[in-house]
Amino acid sequence: MIGLKRDQVASAKRIVVKVGSSSISGENSEQITPLVDALAEAYGRGTEVVLISSGAVATGMPFLQLDERPVDVATQQAAASVGQNVLIFRYQESLDRYEIAAGTVLLTEGDLLNEPHRSNTRRALNRLLDLRILPVVNENDTVAVYGLRFGSNDRLAALVATLISADLLIMLSDVDALYTKPPHLPGAEKLEVIAADDPLTDFEFSSSGATGVGTGGASTKVVAARLATNAGTAVLVTSTELATAALRGEQVGTWFEPVEGEAERALL
């Protein structure tokens, strides 16, 4: 298997895009519109696009009159239940401008790791893409068992990208790329390309995001990127503001080269 090259992004057949909570909730909810513009541009040139969207809990918090992310599972589930409904409405309202229909897919870890759920999930996603529906995927936070999450939606995105043999996974957050250390620290240098065999042993990656509403940080993106690249899917990490440039194949963010050869797309 020959993995996607950076200059081939604009011609990729199938792309998974993951966006973090902090990018599309709260004061940043207006970023949904330019994000949809970027997705629609790729969709318009024939690319099959899957959106992995965090943000259900964060979006639901104001409706529960919560100023901070709840710590107990039951309240997290309640916020997710309300927020998922609002989040999908916002995406579909924006997609209506392009006459694109969204399909909601809520998953638990077992849906991606255990048969027959895994095969059923693959079949459903493939059929949605065949029908030119844009799947919007999130964890089924309302019923998820293990602390509400896969660890982060970065891992969910990598598992979905692997499941459907995506050419590229783009992970969007509030940081433009990965750096050798947290970007606010002195001496932090931007990582533009990470080779498939780079052990990344000399870098310091944060384990949490910059805001209090998300669950992922640079370290979760690195782990997720390795899951995807080991299965032959290229990965690009950049900011939500650069989504259009990323989907056009411009030189933005951090590019993880995929492993060449016969990639193993079995259980991760």
Short mmCIF file of C-alpha atoms in Angstrom, two decimals:
data_model
loop_
_atom_site.label_atom_id
_atom_site.label_comp_id
_atom_site.label_asym_id
_atom_site.label_seq_id
_atom_site.Cartn_x
_atom_site.Cartn_y
_atom_site.Cartn_z
CA MET A 1 0.00 0.00 0.00
CA ILE A 2 1.31 3.44 -0.98
CA GLY A 3 0.28 6.13 1.51
CA LEU A 4 -0.99 9.57 0.61
CA LYS A 5 1.64 12.23 -0.03
CA ARG A 6 1.23 15.79 1.19
CA ASP A 7 0.96 17.19 -2.33
CA GLN A 8 -1.87 14.74 -3.06
CA VAL A 9 -4.30 15.95 -0.39
CA ALA A 10 -6.55 17.81 -2.80
CA SER A 11 -7.07 14.57 -4.75
CA ALA A 12 -7.64 12.31 -1.73
CA LYS A 13 -10.67 10.08 -2.08
CA ARG A 14 -11.62 9.79 1.60
CA ILE A 15 -10.75 12.16 4.46
CA VAL A 16 -11.67 12.07 8.14
CA VAL A 17 -11.65 15.48 9.88
CA LYS A 18 -11.68 15.70 13.67
CA VAL A 19 -12.47 18.96 15.46
CA GLY A 20 -12.06 19.58 19.18
CA SER A 21 -14.59 20.96 21.66
CA SER A 22 -12.81 24.25 22.23
CA SER A 23 -12.92 25.03 18.50
CA ILE A 24 -16.69 24.84 17.98
CA SER A 25 -18.34 25.52 21.35
CA GLY A 26 -18.85 28.51 23.62
CA GLU A 27 -17.37 31.71 22.21
CA ASN A 28 -15.96 29.72 19.27
CA SER A 29 -19.28 28.28 18.10
CA GLU A 30 -19.17 30.69 15.16
CA GLN A 31 -16.24 28.68 13.79
CA ILE A 32 -18.73 26.03 12.68
CA THR A 33 -19.54 28.14 9.61
CA PRO A 34 -15.99 28.43 8.18
CA LEU A 35 -15.35 24.79 9.13
CA VAL A 36 -18.38 23.73 7.12
CA ASP A 37 -17.20 25.96 4.26
CA ALA A 38 -13.92 24.01 4.22
CA LEU A 39 -15.65 20.63 4.37
CA ALA A 40 -18.09 21.62 1.64
CA GLU A 41 -15.25 22.70 -0.66
CA ALA A 42 -13.64 19.26 -0.33
CA TYR A 43 -17.03 17.57 -0.71
CA GLY A 44 -17.65 19.61 -3.86
CA ARG A 45 -14.58 18.23 -5.58
CA GLY A 46 -15.77 14.69 -4.93
CA THR A 47 -13.93 13.87 -1.72
CA GLU A 48 -15.74 11.64 0.76
CA VAL A 49 -15.67 13.48 4.08
CA VAL A 50 -16.36 12.21 7.60
CA LEU A 51 -16.45 14.73 10.46
CA ILE A 52 -15.53 13.60 13.97
CA SER A 53 -16.90 16.36 16.19
CA SER A 54 -16.33 16.72 19.89
CA GLY A 55 -18.34 19.31 21.77
CA ALA A 56 -21.57 17.68 22.93
CA VAL A 57 -20.88 18.19 26.63
CA ALA A 58 -19.48 21.69 26.14
CA THR A 59 -22.38 22.71 23.92
CA GLY A 60 -24.92 21.40 26.41
CA MET A 61 -23.41 23.09 29.45
CA PRO A 62 -25.11 26.51 28.99
CA PHE A 63 -28.51 24.83 28.69
CA LEU A 64 -27.90 23.19 32.07
CA GLN A 65 -26.69 26.54 33.45
CA LEU A 66 -23.20 25.15 34.04
CA ASP A 67 -20.12 27.38 33.92
CA GLU A 68 -17.62 24.51 34.17
CA ARG A 69 -17.46 21.00 32.75
CA PRO A 70 -19.31 18.72 35.21
CA VAL A 71 -17.24 16.13 37.06
CA ASP A 72 -19.94 13.54 37.75
CA VAL A 73 -20.86 11.12 35.00
CA ALA A 74 -24.63 11.59 35.22
CA THR A 75 -24.40 15.35 34.65
CA GLN A 76 -21.90 14.84 31.85
CA GLN A 77 -24.39 12.46 30.24
CA ALA A 78 -27.20 14.99 30.61
CA ALA A 79 -25.10 17.77 29.10
CA ALA A 80 -24.06 15.49 26.24
CA SER A 81 -27.67 14.53 25.53
CA VAL A 82 -28.74 18.16 25.20
CA GLY A 83 -25.56 19.35 23.52
CA GLN A 84 -25.46 16.67 20.83
CA ASN A 85 -28.88 17.71 19.61
CA VAL A 86 -27.90 21.38 19.45
CA LEU A 87 -24.53 20.60 17.86
CA ILE A 88 -26.01 18.57 15.01
CA PHE A 89 -28.64 21.25 14.41
CA ARG A 90 -25.88 23.85 14.04
CA TYR A 91 -23.94 21.68 11.59
CA GLN A 92 -26.99 20.88 9.49
CA GLU A 93 -28.13 24.51 9.45
CA SER A 94 -24.72 25.47 8.05
CA LEU A 95 -24.58 22.53 5.62
CA ASP A 96 -27.99 23.52 4.23
CA ARG A 97 -26.23 26.39 2.44
CA TYR A 98 -24.56 23.75 0.25
CA GLU A 99 -27.51 21.34 0.09
CA ILE A 100 -25.44 18.73 1.94
CA ALA A 101 -27.19 16.37 4.35
CA ALA A 102 -25.50 15.28 7.56
CA GLY A 103 -25.90 11.87 9.16
CA THR A 104 -25.42 11.47 12.91
CA VAL A 105 -23.31 8.49 14.02
CA LEU A 106 -22.82 8.03 17.78
CA LEU A 107 -20.35 5.32 18.77
CA THR A 108 -19.01 3.57 21.82
CA GLU A 109 -15.61 1.92 21.95
CA GLY A 110 -17.19 -1.49 21.54
CA ASP A 111 -18.70 -0.41 18.22
CA LEU A 112 -15.18 -0.08 16.82
CA LEU A 113 -13.39 -2.93 18.57
CA ASN A 114 -15.90 -5.78 18.81
CA GLU A 115 -17.66 -7.80 16.16
CA PRO A 116 -20.33 -7.72 14.80
CA HIS A 117 -20.59 -4.05 15.87
CA ARG A 118 -17.35 -3.17 14.09
CA SER A 119 -18.50 -4.55 10.73
CA ASN A 120 -21.91 -2.94 11.14
CA THR A 121 -20.31 0.43 11.85
CA ARG A 122 -18.07 0.14 8.78
CA ARG A 123 -21.03 -0.81 6.59
CA ALA A 124 -23.14 2.10 7.86
CA LEU A 125 -20.38 4.67 7.32
CA ASN A 126 -19.54 3.35 3.87
CA ARG A 127 -23.20 3.43 2.86
CA LEU A 128 -23.61 7.01 4.07
CA LEU A 129 -20.58 8.02 2.02
CA ASP A 130 -21.90 6.14 -1.03
CA LEU A 131 -25.11 8.16 -0.71
CA ARG A 132 -23.09 11.42 -0.49
CA ILE A 133 -24.15 12.03 3.10
CA LEU A 134 -21.62 13.72 5.38
CA PRO A 135 -21.40 11.62 8.56
CA VAL A 136 -20.94 13.61 11.78
CA VAL A 137 -19.48 11.19 14.32
CA ASN A 138 -19.12 11.56 18.07
CA GLU A 139 -18.83 9.28 21.03
CA ASN A 140 -22.20 8.21 22.40
CA ASP A 141 -21.48 10.05 25.64
CA THR A 142 -24.95 9.46 27.06
CA VAL A 143 -24.41 5.70 27.34
CA ALA A 144 -20.62 5.27 27.17
CA VAL A 145 -19.37 3.15 30.06
CA TYR A 146 -15.70 3.89 30.66
CA GLY A 147 -15.54 7.45 31.92
CA LEU A 148 -17.53 8.76 28.98
CA ARG A 149 -14.78 8.61 26.37
CA PHE A 150 -12.30 6.65 24.29
CA GLY A 151 -9.62 8.59 26.14
CA SER A 152 -10.24 11.42 23.70
CA ASN A 153 -11.95 11.88 20.36
CA ASP A 154 -8.47 11.90 18.81
CA ARG A 155 -8.38 8.15 19.36
CA LEU A 156 -11.96 7.80 18.12
CA ALA A 157 -10.95 9.64 14.95
CA ALA A 158 -7.95 7.37 14.39
CA LEU A 159 -10.08 4.27 14.87
CA VAL A 160 -12.73 5.52 12.44
CA ALA A 161 -10.11 6.51 9.87
CA THR A 162 -8.61 3.05 10.11
CA LEU A 163 -12.00 1.33 10.00
CA ILE A 164 -13.00 2.94 6.71
CA SER A 165 -9.50 2.99 5.17
CA ALA A 166 -9.30 6.77 4.93
CA ASP A 167 -6.47 8.31 2.95
CA LEU A 168 -6.03 11.15 5.44
CA LEU A 169 -6.96 12.08 8.98
CA ILE A 170 -6.92 15.80 9.81
CA MET A 171 -7.02 16.66 13.52
CA LEU A 172 -8.05 20.24 14.22
CA SER A 173 -7.65 22.12 17.50
CA ASP A 174 -6.76 25.61 18.70
CA VAL A 175 -3.01 25.18 17.95
CA ASP A 176 -1.61 25.52 14.43
CA ALA A 177 0.77 22.53 14.68
CA LEU A 178 2.72 20.31 17.03
CA TYR A 179 5.84 21.73 18.64
CA THR A 180 8.92 20.22 20.27
CA LYS A 181 7.49 21.40 23.59
CA PRO A 182 4.31 23.29 24.57
CA PRO A 183 4.32 26.29 22.20
CA HIS A 184 4.15 28.88 24.97
CA LEU A 185 7.49 27.71 26.37
CA PRO A 186 10.79 29.28 25.27
CA GLY A 187 12.59 27.32 22.59
CA ALA A 188 9.51 25.56 21.26
CA GLU A 189 9.99 24.72 17.58
CA LYS A 190 7.31 23.78 15.09
CA LEU A 191 7.35 20.21 13.76
CA GLU A 192 6.45 20.30 10.07
CA VAL A 193 6.96 16.64 9.05
CA ILE A 194 7.22 13.54 11.23
CA ALA A 195 8.57 10.45 9.52
CA ALA A 196 6.84 7.12 10.02
CA ASP A 197 9.86 5.73 11.88
CA ASP A 198 10.52 8.81 14.06
CA PRO A 199 10.35 7.66 17.73
CA LEU A 200 9.69 11.24 18.95
CA THR A 201 11.70 10.53 22.09
CA ASP A 202 13.20 14.00 22.48
CA PHE A 203 9.98 15.99 22.52
CA GLU A 204 7.71 17.19 25.33
CA PHE A 205 4.01 16.97 24.47
CA SER A 206 1.27 18.25 26.78
CA SER A 207 -1.43 15.84 27.94
CA SER A 208 -4.27 18.36 28.07
CA GLY A 209 -5.74 21.03 25.87
CA ALA A 210 -5.45 24.75 26.36
CA THR A 211 -9.03 25.18 27.56
CA GLY A 212 -11.16 23.50 30.18
CA VAL A 213 -13.82 22.06 27.89
CA GLY A 214 -11.83 19.48 25.89
CA THR A 215 -10.10 16.26 26.91
CA GLY A 216 -7.26 16.00 24.41
CA GLY A 217 -3.82 17.53 24.17
CA ALA A 218 -0.77 17.18 21.96
CA SER A 219 0.14 13.81 23.45
CA THR A 220 -3.24 12.28 22.59
CA LYS A 221 -2.86 13.53 19.03
CA VAL A 222 0.56 11.91 18.72
CA VAL A 223 -0.77 8.58 19.98
CA ALA A 224 -3.79 8.79 17.67
CA ALA A 225 -1.58 9.76 14.73
CA ARG A 226 0.58 6.69 15.29
CA LEU A 227 -2.52 4.46 15.32
CA ALA A 228 -3.61 5.88 11.99
CA THR A 229 -0.23 6.03 10.26
CA ASN A 230 0.58 2.45 11.27
CA ALA A 231 -2.54 1.47 9.34
CA GLY A 232 -1.48 3.45 6.27
CA THR A 233 -3.48 6.64 6.83
CA ALA A 234 -1.59 9.94 6.63
CA VAL A 235 -2.28 12.45 9.43
CA LEU A 236 -2.22 16.24 9.56
CA VAL A 237 -2.46 18.16 12.84
CA THR A 238 -3.32 21.85 12.64
CA SER A 239 -5.76 24.50 13.87
CA THR A 240 -9.44 24.81 13.01
CA GLU A 241 -8.78 28.24 11.51
CA LEU A 242 -6.52 26.54 8.94
CA ALA A 243 -9.05 23.86 7.93
CA THR A 244 -9.51 25.22 4.41
CA ALA A 245 -5.77 25.39 3.79
CA ALA A 246 -5.32 21.90 5.25
CA LEU A 247 -7.97 20.39 2.99
CA ARG A 248 -6.41 22.09 -0.02
CA GLY A 249 -3.06 20.48 0.73
CA GLU A 250 -1.25 23.67 1.64
CA GLN A 251 1.88 23.54 3.79
CA VAL A 252 0.27 24.02 7.18
CA GLY A 253 0.41 22.11 10.45
CA THR A 254 2.33 18.94 11.25
CA TRP A 255 2.29 16.11 8.71
CA PHE A 256 2.69 12.51 9.88
CA GLU A 257 3.88 10.26 7.09
CA PRO A 258 1.99 6.96 6.83
CA VAL A 259 3.70 3.59 7.11
CA GLU A 260 4.28 2.15 3.64
CA GLY A 261 3.54 -1.42 2.65
CA GLU A 262 0.69 -3.74 3.51
CA ALA A 263 -0.97 -1.84 6.35
CA GLU A 264 -2.74 -3.82 9.04
CA ARG A 265 -6.27 -2.52 9.48
CA ALA A 266 -7.31 -4.97 12.16
CA LEU A 267 -8.37 -4.18 15.74
CA LEU A 268 -6.25 -1.46 17.29
#
